[in-house]
Short mmCIF file of C-alpha atoms and ligand atoms in Angstrom, two decimals:
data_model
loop_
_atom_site.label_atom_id
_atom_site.label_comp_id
_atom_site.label_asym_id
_atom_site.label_seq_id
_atom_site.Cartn_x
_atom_site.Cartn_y
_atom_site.Cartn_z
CA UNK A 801 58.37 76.01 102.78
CA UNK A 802 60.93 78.30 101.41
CA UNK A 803 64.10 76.95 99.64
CA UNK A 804 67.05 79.40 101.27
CA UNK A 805 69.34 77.73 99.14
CA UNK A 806 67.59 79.60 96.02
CA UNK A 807 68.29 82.82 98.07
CA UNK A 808 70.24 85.20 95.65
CA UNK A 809 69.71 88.96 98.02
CA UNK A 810 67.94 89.44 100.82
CA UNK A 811 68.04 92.54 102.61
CA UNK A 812 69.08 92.73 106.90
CA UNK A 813 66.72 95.25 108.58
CA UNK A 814 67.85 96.73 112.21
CA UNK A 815 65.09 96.73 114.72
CA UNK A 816 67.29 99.66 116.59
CA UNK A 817 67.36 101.83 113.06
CA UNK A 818 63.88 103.84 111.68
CA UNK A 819 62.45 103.37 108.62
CA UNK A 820 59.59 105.04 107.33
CA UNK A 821 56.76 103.23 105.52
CA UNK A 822 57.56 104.27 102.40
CA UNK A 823 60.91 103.15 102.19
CA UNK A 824 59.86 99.65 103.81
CA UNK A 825 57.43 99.35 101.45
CA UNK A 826 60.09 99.72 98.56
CA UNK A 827 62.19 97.16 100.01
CA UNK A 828 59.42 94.52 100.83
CA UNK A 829 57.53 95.09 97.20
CA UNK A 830 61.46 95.02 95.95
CA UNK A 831 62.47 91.67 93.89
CA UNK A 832 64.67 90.43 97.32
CA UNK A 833 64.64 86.56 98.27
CA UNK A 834 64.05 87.60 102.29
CA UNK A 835 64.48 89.84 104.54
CA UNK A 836 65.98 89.00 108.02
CA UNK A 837 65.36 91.13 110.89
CA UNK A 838 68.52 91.29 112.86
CA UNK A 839 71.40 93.90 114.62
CA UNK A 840 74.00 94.16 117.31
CA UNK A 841 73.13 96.95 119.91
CA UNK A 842 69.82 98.22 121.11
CA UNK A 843 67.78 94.86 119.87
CA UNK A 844 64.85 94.62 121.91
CA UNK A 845 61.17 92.27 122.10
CA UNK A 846 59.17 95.88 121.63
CA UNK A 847 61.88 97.04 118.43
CA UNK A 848 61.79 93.24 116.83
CA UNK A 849 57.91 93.09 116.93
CA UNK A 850 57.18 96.61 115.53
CA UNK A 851 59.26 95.42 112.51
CA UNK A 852 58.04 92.17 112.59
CA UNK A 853 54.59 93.27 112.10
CA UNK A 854 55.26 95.77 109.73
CA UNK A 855 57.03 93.64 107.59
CA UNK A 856 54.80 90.58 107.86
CA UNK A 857 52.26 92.28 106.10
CA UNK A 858 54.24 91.35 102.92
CA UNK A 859 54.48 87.75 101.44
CA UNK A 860 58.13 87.36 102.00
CA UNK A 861 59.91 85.25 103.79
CA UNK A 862 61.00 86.69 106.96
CA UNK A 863 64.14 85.53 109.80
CA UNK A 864 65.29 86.36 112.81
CA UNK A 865 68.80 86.78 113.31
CA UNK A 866 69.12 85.98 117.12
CA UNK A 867 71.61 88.04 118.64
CA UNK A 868 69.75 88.14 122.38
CA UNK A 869 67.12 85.66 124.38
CA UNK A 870 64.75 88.51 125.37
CA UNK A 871 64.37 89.67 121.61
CA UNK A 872 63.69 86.09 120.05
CA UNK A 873 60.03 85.51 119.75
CA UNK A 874 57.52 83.46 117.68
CA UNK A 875 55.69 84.24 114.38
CA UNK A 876 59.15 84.10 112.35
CA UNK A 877 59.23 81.57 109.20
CA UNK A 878 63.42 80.52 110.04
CA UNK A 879 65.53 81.73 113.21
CA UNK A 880 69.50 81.77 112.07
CA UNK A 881 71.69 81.33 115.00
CA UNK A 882 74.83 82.71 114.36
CA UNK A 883 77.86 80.65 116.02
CA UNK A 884 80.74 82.77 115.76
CA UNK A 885 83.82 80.21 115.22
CA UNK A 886 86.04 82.98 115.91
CA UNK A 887 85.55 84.50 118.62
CA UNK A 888 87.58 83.36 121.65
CA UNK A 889 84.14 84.20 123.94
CA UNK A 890 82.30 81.08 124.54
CA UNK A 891 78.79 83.01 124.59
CA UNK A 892 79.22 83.64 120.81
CA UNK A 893 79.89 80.07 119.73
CA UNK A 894 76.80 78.22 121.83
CA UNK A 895 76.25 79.99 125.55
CA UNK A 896 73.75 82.34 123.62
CA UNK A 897 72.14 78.47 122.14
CA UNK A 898 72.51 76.97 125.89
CA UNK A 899 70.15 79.15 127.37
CA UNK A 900 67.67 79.07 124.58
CA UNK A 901 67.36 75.36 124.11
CA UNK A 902 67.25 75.49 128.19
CA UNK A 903 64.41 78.26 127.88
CA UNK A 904 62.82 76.78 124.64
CA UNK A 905 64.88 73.42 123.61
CA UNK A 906 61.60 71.92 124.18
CA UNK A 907 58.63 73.73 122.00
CA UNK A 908 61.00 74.71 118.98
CA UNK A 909 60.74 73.67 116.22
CA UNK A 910 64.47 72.68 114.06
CA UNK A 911 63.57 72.71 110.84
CA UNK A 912 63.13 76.65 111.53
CA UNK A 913 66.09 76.87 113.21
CA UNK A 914 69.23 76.96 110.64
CA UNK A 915 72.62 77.39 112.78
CA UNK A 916 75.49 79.31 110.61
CA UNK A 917 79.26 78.69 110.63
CA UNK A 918 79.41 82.73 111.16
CA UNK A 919 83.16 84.58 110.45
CA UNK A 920 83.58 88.16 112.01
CA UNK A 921 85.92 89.78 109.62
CA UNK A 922 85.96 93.84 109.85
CA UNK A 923 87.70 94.33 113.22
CA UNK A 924 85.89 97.57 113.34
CA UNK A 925 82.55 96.61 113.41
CA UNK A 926 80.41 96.47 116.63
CA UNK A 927 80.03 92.75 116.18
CA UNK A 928 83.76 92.13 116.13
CA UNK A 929 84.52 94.31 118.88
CA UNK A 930 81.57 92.56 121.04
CA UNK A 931 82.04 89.19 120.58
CA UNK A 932 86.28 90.02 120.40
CA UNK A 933 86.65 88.23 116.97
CA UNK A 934 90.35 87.42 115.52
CA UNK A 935 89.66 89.47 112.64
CA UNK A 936 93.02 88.67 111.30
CA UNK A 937 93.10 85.64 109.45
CA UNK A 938 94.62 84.42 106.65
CA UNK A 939 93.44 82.13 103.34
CA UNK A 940 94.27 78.66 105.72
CA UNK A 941 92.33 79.93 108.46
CA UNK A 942 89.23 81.05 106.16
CA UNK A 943 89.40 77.41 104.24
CA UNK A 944 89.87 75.53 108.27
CA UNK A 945 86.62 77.19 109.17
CA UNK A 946 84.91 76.10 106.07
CA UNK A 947 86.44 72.72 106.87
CA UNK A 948 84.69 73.05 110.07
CA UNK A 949 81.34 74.70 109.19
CA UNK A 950 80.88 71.68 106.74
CA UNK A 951 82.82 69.11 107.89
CA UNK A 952 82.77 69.30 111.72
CA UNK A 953 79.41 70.92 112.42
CA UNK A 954 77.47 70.80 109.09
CA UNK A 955 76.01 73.79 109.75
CA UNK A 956 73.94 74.35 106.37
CA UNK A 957 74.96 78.02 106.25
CA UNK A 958 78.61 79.56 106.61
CA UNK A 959 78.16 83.83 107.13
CA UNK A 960 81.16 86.00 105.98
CA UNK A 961 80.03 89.11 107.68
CA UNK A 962 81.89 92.09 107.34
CA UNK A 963 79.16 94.42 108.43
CA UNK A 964 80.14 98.35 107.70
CA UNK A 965 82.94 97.62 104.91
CA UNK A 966 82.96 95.87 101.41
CA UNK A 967 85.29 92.57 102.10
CA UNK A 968 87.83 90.37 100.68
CA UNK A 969 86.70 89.11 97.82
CA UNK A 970 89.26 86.25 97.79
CA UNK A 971 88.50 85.00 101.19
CA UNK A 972 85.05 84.98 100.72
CA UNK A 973 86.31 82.34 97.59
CA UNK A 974 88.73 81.04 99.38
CA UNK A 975 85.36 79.59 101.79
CA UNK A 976 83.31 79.26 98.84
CA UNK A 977 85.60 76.78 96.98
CA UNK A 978 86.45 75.13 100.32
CA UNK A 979 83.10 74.38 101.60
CA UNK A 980 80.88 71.00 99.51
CA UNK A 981 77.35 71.50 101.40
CA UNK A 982 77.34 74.22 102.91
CA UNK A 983 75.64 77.63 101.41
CA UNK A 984 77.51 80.97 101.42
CA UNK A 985 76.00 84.34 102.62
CA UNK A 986 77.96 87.66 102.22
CA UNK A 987 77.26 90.40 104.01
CA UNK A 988 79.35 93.57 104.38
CA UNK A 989 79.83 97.10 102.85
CA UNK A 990 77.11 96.76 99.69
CA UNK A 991 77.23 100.24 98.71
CA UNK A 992 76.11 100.04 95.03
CA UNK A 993 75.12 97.87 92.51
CA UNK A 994 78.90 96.99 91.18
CA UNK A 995 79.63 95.50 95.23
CA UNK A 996 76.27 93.61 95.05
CA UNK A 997 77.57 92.36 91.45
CA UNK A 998 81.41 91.54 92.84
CA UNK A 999 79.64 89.77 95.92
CA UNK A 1000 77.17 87.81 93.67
CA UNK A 1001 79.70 86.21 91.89
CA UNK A 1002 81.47 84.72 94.29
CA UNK A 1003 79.01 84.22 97.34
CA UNK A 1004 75.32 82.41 96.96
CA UNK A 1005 73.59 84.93 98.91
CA UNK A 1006 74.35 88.39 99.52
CA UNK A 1007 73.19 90.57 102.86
CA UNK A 1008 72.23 94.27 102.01
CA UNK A 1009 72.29 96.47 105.64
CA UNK A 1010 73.21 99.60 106.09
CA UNK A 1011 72.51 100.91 102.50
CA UNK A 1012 69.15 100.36 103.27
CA UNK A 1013 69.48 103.54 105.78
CA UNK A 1014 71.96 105.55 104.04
CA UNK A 1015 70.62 105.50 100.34
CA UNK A 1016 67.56 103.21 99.66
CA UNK A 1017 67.49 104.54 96.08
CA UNK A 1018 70.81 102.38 95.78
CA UNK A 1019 70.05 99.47 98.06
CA UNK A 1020 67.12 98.80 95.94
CA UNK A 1021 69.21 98.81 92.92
CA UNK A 1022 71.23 95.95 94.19
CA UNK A 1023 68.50 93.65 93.47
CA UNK A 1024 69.29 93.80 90.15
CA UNK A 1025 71.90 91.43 90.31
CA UNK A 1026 69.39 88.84 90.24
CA UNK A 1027 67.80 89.37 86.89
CA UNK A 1028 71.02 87.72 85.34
CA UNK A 1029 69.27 84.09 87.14
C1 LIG B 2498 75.36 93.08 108.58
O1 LIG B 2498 76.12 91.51 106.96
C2 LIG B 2498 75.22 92.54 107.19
O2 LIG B 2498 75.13 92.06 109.50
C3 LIG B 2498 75.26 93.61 106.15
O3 LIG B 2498 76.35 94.48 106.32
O4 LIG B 2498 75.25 96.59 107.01
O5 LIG B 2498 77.56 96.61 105.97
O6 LIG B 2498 75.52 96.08 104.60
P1 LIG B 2498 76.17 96.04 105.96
#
């Protein structure tokens, strides 16, 4: 099975976004650690298994973010469920989880399923304004909800998403040097290969999204940070 702790890049795919075949092709034959099939509006079963299919054509490992029931389906190698510890709405942290382990609790399988200790940090971003995350937090809040990602939950992963904008370094550190087990993605505002550098050095795993859409000349240069390893 795949080690996601060795992770260094992967890139996030939207099911609601196009992509022609070329450009899919460039990220999948690309020198990335994953890619993980997840978004926030407009994620539907027929949009997740076109990509899924069109990606699982490559040897890659490949995840489902789960952001809704009727979009989570089989044929995935991991599922991350993201439990947003700061949003105030309870669906975020586990009412999404209740009705899945009610729907499914019995046929998954766990050691696919890898929960996250997931921080909403750019108040502008359609997840923060959807699940109403207190964006505003400050160095003792960041290193509390490592506390509780590792700690408290033990969640294996902690996310600092900051979807649409490059993020605060420091914070992401301040979680980084906070947390003992568990492993750090970034994702956020990679626009170039000096953000995926800057993000590399401080988190274990960097998310690439939107640059994917917007320039794939440069999101595939953002893989480069990994020939340093
Ligand atoms: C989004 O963290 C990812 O969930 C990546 O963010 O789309 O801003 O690259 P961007």
């Amino acid at each position: 099975m795949y080690d996601i702790k060795k992770w260094k890049h992967v890139f996030k795919l939207d099911p609601a976004k196009m992509i022609n075949d070329e450009d899919l092709d460039k990220i999948c034959m690309s020198e990335t650690d994953a890619i993980i099939i997840g978004g926030t509006d407009n994620v539907t079963e027929d949009n997740v298994i076109q990509l899924m299919s069109r990606v699982r054509r490559y040897p890659l490992p490949l995840v489902l973010e789960i952001s809704n029931l009727e979009s989570t389906m089989p044929g995935f190698d991991f599922y991350f469920v993201p439990m947003v510890l700061n949003s105030p709405d309870v669906t975020y942290q586990n009412g999404i989880l209740l009705e899945a382990l009610k729907e499914y609790g019995h046929m998954m399988d766990f050691d696919e399923v890898i929960f996250q200790g997931y921080l909403v940090l750019n108040p502008d971003s359609k997840v923060a304004v959807k699940t109403q995350a207190q964006t505003n937090l400050e160095t003792e809040d960041i290193e509390a909800y490592a506390l509780m990602t590792d700690k408290v939950y033990r969640f294996p992963i902690m996310y600092i998403e900051y979807s649409g904008t490059f993020g605060d370094m420091e914070k992401v550190r301040a979680a980084k040097e906070t947390l003992e087990e568990a492993h750090v993605f970034y994702g956020g505002g990679i626009s170039s290969i000096n953000d995926a550098k800057a993000a590399a050095e401080v988190a274990d795993t960097i998310v690439v999204g939107n640059l994917v859409y917007e320039d794939v000349k440069q999101a595939l240069k953002t893989v480069k940070i990994k020939e340093k390893s």
